[in-house]
mmCIF file of C-alpha atoms and ligand atoms in Angstrom:
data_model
loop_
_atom_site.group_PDB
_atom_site.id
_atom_site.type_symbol
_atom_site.label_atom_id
_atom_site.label_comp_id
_atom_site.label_asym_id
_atom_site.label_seq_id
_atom_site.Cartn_x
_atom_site.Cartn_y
_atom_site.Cartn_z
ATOM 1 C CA UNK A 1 0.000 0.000 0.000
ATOM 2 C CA UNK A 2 1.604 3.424 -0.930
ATOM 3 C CA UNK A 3 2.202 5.522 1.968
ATOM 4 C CA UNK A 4 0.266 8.659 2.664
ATOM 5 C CA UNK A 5 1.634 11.867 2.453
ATOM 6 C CA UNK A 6 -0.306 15.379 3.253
ATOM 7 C CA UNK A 7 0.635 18.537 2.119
ATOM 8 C CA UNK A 8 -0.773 21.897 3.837
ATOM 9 C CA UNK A 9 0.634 24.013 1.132
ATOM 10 C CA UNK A 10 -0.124 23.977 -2.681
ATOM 11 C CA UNK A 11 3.010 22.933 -4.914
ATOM 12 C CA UNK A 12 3.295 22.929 -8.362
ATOM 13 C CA UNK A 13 2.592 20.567 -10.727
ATOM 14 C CA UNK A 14 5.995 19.593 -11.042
ATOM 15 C CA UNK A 15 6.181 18.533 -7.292
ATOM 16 C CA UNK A 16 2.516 17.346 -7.356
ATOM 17 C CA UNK A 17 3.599 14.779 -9.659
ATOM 18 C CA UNK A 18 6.278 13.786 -7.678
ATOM 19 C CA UNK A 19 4.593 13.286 -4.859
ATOM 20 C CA UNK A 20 1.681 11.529 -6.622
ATOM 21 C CA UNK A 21 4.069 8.592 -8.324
ATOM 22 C CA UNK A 22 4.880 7.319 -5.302
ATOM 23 C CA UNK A 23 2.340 8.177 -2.501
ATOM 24 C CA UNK A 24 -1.346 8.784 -1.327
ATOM 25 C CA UNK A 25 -1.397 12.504 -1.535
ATOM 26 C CA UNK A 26 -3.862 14.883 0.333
ATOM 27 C CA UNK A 27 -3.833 18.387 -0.473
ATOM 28 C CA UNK A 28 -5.513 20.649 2.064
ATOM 29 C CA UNK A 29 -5.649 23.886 0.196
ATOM 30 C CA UNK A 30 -6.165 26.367 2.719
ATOM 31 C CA UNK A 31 -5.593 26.445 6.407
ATOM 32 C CA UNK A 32 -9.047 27.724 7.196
ATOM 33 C CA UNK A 33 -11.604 25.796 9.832
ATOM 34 C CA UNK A 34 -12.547 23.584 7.399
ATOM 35 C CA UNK A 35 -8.946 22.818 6.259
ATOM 36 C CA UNK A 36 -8.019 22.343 9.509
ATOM 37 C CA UNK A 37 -10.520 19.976 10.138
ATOM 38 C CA UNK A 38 -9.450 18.087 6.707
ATOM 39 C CA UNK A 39 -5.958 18.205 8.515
ATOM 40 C CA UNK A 40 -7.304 16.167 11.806
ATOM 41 C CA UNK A 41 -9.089 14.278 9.646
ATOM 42 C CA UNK A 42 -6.208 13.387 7.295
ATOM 43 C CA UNK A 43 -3.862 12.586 10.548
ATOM 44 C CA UNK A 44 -4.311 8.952 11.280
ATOM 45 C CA UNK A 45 -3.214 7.723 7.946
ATOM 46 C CA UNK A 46 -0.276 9.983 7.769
ATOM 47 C CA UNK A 47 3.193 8.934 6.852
ATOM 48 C CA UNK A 48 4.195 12.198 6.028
ATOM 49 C CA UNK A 49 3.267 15.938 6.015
ATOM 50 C CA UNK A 50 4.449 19.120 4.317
ATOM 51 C CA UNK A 51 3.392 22.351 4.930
ATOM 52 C CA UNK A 52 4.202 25.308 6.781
ATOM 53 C CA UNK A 53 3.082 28.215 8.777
ATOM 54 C CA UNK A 54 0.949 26.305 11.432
ATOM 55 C CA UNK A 55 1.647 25.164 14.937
ATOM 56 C CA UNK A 56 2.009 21.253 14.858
ATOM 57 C CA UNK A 57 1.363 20.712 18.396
ATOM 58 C CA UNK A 58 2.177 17.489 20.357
ATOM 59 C CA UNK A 59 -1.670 17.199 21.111
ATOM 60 C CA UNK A 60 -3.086 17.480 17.144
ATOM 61 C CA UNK A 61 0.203 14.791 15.844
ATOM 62 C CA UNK A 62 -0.504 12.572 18.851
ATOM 63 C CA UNK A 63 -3.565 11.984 16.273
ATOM 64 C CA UNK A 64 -0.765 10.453 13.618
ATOM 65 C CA UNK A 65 0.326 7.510 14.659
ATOM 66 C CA UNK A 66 2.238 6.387 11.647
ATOM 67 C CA UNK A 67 3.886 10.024 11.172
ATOM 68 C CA UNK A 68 7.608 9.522 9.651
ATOM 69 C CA UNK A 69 8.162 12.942 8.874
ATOM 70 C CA UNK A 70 6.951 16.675 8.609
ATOM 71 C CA UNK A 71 8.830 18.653 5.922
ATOM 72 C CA UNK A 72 8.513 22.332 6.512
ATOM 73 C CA UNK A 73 8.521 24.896 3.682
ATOM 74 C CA UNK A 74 10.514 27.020 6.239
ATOM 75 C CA UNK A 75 13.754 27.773 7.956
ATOM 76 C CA UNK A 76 12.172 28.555 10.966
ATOM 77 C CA UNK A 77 11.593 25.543 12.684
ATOM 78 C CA UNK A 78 9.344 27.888 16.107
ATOM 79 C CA UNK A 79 5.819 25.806 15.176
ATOM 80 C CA UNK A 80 7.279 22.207 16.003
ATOM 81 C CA UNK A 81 7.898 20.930 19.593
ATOM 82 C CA UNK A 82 11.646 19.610 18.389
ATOM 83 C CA UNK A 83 12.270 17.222 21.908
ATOM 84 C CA UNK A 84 8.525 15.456 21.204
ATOM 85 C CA UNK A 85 9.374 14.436 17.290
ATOM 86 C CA UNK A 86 12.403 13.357 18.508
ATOM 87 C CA UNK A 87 11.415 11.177 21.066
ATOM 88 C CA UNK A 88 8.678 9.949 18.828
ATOM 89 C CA UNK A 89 11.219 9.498 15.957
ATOM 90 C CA UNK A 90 9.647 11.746 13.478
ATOM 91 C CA UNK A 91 12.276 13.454 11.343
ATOM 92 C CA UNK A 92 11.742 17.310 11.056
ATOM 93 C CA UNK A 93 13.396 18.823 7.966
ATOM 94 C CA UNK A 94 13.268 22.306 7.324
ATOM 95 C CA UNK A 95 14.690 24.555 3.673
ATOM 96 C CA UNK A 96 18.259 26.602 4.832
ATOM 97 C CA UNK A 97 20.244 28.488 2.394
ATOM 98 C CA UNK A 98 17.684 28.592 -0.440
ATOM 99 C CA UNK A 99 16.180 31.846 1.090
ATOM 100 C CA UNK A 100 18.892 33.005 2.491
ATOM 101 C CA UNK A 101 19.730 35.805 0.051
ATOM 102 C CA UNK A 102 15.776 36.509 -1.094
ATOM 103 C CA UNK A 103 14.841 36.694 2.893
ATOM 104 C CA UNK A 104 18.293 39.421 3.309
ATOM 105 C CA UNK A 105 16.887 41.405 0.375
ATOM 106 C CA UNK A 106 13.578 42.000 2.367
ATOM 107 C CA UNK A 107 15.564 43.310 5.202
ATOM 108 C CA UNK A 108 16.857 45.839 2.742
ATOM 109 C CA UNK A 109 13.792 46.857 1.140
ATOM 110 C CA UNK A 110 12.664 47.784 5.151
ATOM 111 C CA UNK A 111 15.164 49.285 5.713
ATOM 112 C CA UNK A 112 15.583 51.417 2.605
ATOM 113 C CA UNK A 113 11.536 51.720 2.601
ATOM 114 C CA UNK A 114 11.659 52.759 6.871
ATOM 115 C CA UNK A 115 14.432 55.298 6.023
ATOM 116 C CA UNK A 116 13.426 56.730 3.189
ATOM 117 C CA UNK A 117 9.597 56.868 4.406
ATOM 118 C CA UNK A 118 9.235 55.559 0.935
ATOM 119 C CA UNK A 119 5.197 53.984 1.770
ATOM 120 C CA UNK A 120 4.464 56.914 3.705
ATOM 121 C CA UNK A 121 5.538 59.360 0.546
ATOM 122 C CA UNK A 122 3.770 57.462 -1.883
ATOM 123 C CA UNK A 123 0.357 57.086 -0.562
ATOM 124 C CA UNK A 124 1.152 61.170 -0.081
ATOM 125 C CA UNK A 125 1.345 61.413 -3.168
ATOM 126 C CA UNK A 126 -1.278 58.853 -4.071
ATOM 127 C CA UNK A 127 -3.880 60.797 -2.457
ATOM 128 C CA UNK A 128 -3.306 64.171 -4.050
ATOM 129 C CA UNK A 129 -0.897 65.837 -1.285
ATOM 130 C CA UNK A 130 2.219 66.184 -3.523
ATOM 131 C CA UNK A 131 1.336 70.101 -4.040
ATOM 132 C CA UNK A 132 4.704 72.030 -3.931
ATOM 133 C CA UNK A 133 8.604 70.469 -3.542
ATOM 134 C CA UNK A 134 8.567 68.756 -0.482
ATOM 135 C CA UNK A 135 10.522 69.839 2.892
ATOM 136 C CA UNK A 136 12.325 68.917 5.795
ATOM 137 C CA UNK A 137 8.742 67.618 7.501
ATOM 138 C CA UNK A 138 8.999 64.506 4.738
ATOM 139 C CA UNK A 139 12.843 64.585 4.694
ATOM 140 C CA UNK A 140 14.058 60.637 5.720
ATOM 141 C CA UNK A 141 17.478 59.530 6.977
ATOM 142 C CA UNK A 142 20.070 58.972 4.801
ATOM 143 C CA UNK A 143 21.052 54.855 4.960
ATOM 144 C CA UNK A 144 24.528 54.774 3.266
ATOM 145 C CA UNK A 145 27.047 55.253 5.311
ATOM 146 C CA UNK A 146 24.888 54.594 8.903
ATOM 147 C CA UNK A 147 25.859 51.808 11.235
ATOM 148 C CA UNK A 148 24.109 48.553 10.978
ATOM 149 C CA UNK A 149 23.816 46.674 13.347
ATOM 150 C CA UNK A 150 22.684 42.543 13.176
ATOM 151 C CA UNK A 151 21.521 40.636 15.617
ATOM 152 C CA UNK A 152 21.881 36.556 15.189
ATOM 153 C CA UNK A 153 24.738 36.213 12.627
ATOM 154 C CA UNK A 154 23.292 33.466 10.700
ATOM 155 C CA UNK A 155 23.166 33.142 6.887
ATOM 156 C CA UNK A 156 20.750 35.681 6.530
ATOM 157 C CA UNK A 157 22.791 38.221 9.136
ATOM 158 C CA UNK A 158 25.622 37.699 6.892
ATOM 159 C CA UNK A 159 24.113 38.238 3.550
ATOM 160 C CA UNK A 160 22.391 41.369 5.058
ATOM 161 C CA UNK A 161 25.888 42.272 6.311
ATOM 162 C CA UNK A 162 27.425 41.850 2.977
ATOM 163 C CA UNK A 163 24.702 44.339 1.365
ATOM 164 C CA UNK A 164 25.639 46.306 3.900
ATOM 165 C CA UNK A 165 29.115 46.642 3.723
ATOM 166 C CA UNK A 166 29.335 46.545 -0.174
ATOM 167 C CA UNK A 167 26.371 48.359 -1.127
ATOM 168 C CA UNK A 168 26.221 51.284 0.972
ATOM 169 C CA UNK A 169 29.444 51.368 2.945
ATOM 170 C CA UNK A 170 28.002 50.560 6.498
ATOM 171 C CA UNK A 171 30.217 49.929 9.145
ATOM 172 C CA UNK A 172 28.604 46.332 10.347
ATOM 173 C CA UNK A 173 28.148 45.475 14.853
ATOM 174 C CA UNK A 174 26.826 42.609 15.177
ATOM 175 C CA UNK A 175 25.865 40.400 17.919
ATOM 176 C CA UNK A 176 25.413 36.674 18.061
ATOM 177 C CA UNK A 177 26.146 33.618 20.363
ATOM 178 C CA UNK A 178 29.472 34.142 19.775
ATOM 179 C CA UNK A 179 32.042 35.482 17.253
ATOM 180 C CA UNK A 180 32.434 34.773 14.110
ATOM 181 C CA UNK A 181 35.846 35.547 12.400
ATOM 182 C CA UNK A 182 35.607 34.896 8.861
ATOM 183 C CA UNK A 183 32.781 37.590 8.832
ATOM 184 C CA UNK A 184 34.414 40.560 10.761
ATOM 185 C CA UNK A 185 36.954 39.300 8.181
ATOM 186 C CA UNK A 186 34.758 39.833 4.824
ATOM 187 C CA UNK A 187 32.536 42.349 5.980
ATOM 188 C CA UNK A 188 34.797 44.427 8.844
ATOM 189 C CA UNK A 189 32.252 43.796 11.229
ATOM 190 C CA UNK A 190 32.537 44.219 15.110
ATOM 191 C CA UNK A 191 31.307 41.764 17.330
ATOM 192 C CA UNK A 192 29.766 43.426 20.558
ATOM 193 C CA UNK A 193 27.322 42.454 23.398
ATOM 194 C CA UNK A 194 23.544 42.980 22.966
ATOM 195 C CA UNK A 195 23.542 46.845 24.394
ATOM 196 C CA UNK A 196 26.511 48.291 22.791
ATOM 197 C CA UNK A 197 24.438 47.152 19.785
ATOM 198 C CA UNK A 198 21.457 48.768 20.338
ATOM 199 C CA UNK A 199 22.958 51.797 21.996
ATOM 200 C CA UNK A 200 25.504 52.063 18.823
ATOM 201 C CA UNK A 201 23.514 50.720 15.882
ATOM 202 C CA UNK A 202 21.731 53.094 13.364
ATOM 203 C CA UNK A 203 19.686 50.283 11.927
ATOM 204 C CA UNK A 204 18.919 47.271 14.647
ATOM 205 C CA UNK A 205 17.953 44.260 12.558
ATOM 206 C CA UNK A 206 16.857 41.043 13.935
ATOM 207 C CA UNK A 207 17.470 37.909 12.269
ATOM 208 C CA UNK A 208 18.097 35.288 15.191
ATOM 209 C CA UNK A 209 15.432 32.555 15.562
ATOM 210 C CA UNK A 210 12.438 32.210 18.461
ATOM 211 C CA UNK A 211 13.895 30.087 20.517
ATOM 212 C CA UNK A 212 12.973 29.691 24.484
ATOM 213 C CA UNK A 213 15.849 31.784 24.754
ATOM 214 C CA UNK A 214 15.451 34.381 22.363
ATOM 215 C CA UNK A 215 11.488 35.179 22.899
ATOM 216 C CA UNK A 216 10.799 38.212 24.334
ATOM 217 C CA UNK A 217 14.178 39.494 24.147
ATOM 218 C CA UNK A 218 13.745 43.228 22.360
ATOM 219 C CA UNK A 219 11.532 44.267 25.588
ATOM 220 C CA UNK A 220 10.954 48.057 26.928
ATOM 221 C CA UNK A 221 14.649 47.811 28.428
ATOM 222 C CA UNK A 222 16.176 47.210 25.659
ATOM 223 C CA UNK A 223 14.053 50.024 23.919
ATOM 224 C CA UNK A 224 15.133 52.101 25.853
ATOM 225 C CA UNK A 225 18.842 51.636 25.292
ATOM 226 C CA UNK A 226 18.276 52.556 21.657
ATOM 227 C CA UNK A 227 18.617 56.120 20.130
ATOM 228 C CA UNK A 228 15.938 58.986 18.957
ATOM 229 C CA UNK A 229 17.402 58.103 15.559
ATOM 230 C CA UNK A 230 17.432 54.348 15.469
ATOM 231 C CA UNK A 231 15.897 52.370 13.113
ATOM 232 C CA UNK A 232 14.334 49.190 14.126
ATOM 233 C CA UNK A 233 13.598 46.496 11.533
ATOM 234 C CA UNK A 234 12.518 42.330 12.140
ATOM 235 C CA UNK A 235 12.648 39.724 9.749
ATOM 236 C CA UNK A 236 13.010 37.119 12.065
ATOM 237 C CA UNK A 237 9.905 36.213 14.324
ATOM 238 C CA UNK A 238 7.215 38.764 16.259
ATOM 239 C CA UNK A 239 7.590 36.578 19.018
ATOM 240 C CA UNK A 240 11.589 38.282 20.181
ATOM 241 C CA UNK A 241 9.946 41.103 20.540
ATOM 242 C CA UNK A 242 7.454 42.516 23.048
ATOM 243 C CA UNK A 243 5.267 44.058 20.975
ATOM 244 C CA UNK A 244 3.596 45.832 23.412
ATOM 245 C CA UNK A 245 7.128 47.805 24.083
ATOM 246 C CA UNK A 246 7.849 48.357 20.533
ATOM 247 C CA UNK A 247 4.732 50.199 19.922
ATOM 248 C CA UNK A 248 5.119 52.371 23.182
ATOM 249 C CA UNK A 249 8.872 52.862 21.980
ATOM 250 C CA UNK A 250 7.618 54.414 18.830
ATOM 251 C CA UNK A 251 4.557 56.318 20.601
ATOM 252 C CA UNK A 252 6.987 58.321 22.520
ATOM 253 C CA UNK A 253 9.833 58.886 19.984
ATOM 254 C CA UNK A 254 12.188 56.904 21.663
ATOM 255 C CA UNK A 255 13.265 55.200 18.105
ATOM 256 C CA UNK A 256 12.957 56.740 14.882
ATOM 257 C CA UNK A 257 10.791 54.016 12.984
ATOM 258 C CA UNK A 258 10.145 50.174 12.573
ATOM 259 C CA UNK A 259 10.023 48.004 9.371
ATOM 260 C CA UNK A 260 8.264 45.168 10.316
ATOM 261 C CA UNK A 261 8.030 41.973 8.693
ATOM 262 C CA UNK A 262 7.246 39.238 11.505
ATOM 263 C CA UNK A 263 4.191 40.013 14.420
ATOM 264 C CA UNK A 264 3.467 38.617 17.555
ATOM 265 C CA UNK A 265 0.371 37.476 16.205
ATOM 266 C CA UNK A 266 0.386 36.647 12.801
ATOM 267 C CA UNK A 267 -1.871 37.454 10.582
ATOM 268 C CA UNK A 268 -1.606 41.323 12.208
ATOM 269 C CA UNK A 269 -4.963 42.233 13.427
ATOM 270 C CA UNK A 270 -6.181 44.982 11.202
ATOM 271 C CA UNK A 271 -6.990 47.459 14.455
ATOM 272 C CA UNK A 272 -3.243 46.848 15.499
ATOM 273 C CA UNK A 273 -1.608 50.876 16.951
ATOM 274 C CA UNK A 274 1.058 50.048 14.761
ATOM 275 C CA UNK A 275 -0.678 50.382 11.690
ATOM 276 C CA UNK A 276 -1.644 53.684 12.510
ATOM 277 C CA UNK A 277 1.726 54.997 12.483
ATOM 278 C CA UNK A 278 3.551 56.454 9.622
ATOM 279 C CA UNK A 279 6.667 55.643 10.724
ATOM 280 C CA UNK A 280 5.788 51.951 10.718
ATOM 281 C CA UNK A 281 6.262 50.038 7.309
ATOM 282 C CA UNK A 282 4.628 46.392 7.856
ATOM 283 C CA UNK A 283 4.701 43.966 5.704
ATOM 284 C CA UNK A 284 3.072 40.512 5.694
ATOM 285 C CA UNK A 285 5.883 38.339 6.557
ATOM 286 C CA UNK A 286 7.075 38.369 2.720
ATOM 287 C CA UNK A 287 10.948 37.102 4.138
ATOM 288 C CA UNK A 288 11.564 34.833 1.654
ATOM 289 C CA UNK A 289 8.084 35.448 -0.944
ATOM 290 C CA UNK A 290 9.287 35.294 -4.530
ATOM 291 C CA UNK A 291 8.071 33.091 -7.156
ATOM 292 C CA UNK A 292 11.698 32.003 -7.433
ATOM 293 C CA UNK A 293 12.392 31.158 -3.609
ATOM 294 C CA UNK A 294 8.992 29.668 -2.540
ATOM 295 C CA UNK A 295 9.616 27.124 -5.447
ATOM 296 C CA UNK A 296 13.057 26.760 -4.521
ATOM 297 C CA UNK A 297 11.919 25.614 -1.027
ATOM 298 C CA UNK A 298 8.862 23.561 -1.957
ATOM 299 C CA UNK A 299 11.438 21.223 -4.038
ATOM 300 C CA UNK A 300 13.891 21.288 -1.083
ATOM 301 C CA UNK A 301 11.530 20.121 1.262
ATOM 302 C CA UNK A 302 9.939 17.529 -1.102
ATOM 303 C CA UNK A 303 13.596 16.126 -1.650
ATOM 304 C CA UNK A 304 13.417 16.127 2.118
ATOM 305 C CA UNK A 305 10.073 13.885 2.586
ATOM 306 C CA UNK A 306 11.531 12.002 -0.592
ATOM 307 C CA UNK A 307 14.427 10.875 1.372
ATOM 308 C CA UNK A 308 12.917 10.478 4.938
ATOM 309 C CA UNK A 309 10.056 7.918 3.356
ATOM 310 C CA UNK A 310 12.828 6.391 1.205
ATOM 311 C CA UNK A 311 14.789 5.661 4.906
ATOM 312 C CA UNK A 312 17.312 7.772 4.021
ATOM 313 C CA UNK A 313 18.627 10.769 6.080
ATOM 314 C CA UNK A 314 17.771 13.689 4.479
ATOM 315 C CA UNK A 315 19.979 16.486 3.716
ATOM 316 C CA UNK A 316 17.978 19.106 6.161
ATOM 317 C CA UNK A 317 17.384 17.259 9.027
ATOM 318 C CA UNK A 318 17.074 19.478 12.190
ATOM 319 C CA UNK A 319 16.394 16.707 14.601
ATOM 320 C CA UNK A 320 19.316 14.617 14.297
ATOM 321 C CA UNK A 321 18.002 12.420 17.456
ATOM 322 C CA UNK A 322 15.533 11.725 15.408
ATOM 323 C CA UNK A 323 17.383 9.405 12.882
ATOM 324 C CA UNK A 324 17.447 5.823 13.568
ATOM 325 C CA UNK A 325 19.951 5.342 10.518
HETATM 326 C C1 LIG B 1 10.933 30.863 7.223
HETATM 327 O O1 LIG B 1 11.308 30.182 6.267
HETATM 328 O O2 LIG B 1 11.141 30.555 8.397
HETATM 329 C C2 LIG B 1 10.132 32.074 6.878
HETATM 330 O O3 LIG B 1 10.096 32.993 7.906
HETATM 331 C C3 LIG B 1 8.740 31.647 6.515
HETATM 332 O O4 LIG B 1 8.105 31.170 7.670
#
């Protein structure tokens, strides 16, 4: 009997057919209640699922009993319980490097966008208010030249970094769980500790995953070691930040602006303060959202599944406890 695999995300035809030559496949189109329903329905038979942008809690996969692997069409492995797969033996693979660059140019389109007040000019002009040459009132901050600073020097830190550096001649801080030579190397970046960073930084950029350790970790205190000036922009996860801090850090003027990718809550409630602010550009965590790079990652994590229900270890495997091999 083939083995049943169920995607939560639509792939194209290409992968479709891949799948479909040697499994059972169940495509649950949308995550909605009824697709979520399909999904609890779908569990028991499971071999394998593929999807991402959902919580996969211990309490819905206790519901697969013959689960062999979830393949996530993400680097951000936040919505999986990592220590229950791995006791259970279900191999979690995830898609690394493929985004990296796509995912580093959204950082730069926030920042550019923040510091330029590029949405905030447009819809000015949009709605009629362009009227005479503008003045200092819609002036922005000039982003050559300023002092970025990274937090979490991953791949995506570094190719942000490298724009950085080589685009527009920003001396690069960066803080991480430790230092990282070859990059102060290629980029002449500084290593420092968490509040030199935000105290020194023009640009504060987040790119360090929600971990236990990591959530929560831009609170009001470390808004308040930032600068009238700073720019604060996340493309990792809403959850290292206290939201509730950000937006009262912005209220009062205590940074400059935010380009926001990621939200505590996800989709962003429409009635959310920080909507209301023109000095807030938020975008609906587009990281790595190019035709190019979402296909890119739906065949990495179908090579994934292909190798996990073949019994071989596949190349992204983030649980390595997992693997009986
Ligand atoms: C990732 O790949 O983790 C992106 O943030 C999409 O969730």
């Amino acid at each position: 009997m083939k083995k049943h695999v169920v995607l939560y995300k639509k792939l194209s035809a290409q992968l479709m057919e891949r799948l479909q030559a040697q499994f059972q496949v169940t495509l649950i189109e949308r995550l909605d209640a009824q697709g979520l329903r399909q999904l609890r329905d779908a569990l028991p038979s499971a071999h394998a699922l593929l999807g991402a942008s959902i919580k996969l809690d211990p309490s819905l996969l206790d519901l697969a009993p013959n689960l062999e692997a979830i393949a996530s069409v993400s680097v951000g492995v936040d919505n999986y319980d990592i220590d229950y797969l791995t006791q259970r033996r279900i191999l979690l693979t995830n898609t690394p490097n493929v985004l990296t660059e796509t995912t580093a140019d959204t950082g730069f389109a926030l920042i550019l966008a923040t510091a330029r007040r590029v949405v905030e000019l447009a819809n000015l002009v949009r709605a009629g208010g362009w009227q005479q040459s503008i003045g200092p009132r819609h002036f922005g901050s000039d982003v050559h030249g300023k002092t970025l600073g990274i937090v979490g020097m991953g791949r995506i830190g570094e190719a942000l970094a490298q724009r950085g550096h080589f685009g527009f001649g920003m001396p690069v801080l960066y803080h991480s769980h430790s230092p990282k030579p070859a990059v102060e190397q290629r980029f002449n970046a500084r290593y420092c500790d968490l509040d030199t960073l935000l105290q020194q930084a023009d640009f504060i950029c987040l790119t360090l995953p929600l971990t236990a350790e990591t959530e929560g970790l831009i609170n009001a205190r470390a808004f308040a070691q930032m600068r009238p000036e700073s720019i604060f922009i996340n493309i990792a996860r809403g959850k290292v930040v206290d939201e509730t801090a950000l937006i009262e850090a912005l209220r009062s003027g205590q940074i400059r602006g935010a380009g926001l990718d990621v939200f505590e809550r996800e989709p962003l409630d429409a009635d959310s303060p920080l909507l209301q602010m023109d000095n807030v550009v938020a975008t609906p965590h587009i990281g790595s959202a190019t035709h190019e790079t979402r296909e890119a990652m739906a065949r990495c994590a179908v090579e994934n599944l292909l190798a996990a229900l073949a019994g071989e270890r596949p190349k992204n495997l983030v649980n390595a406890g997992g693997w009986k091999g």
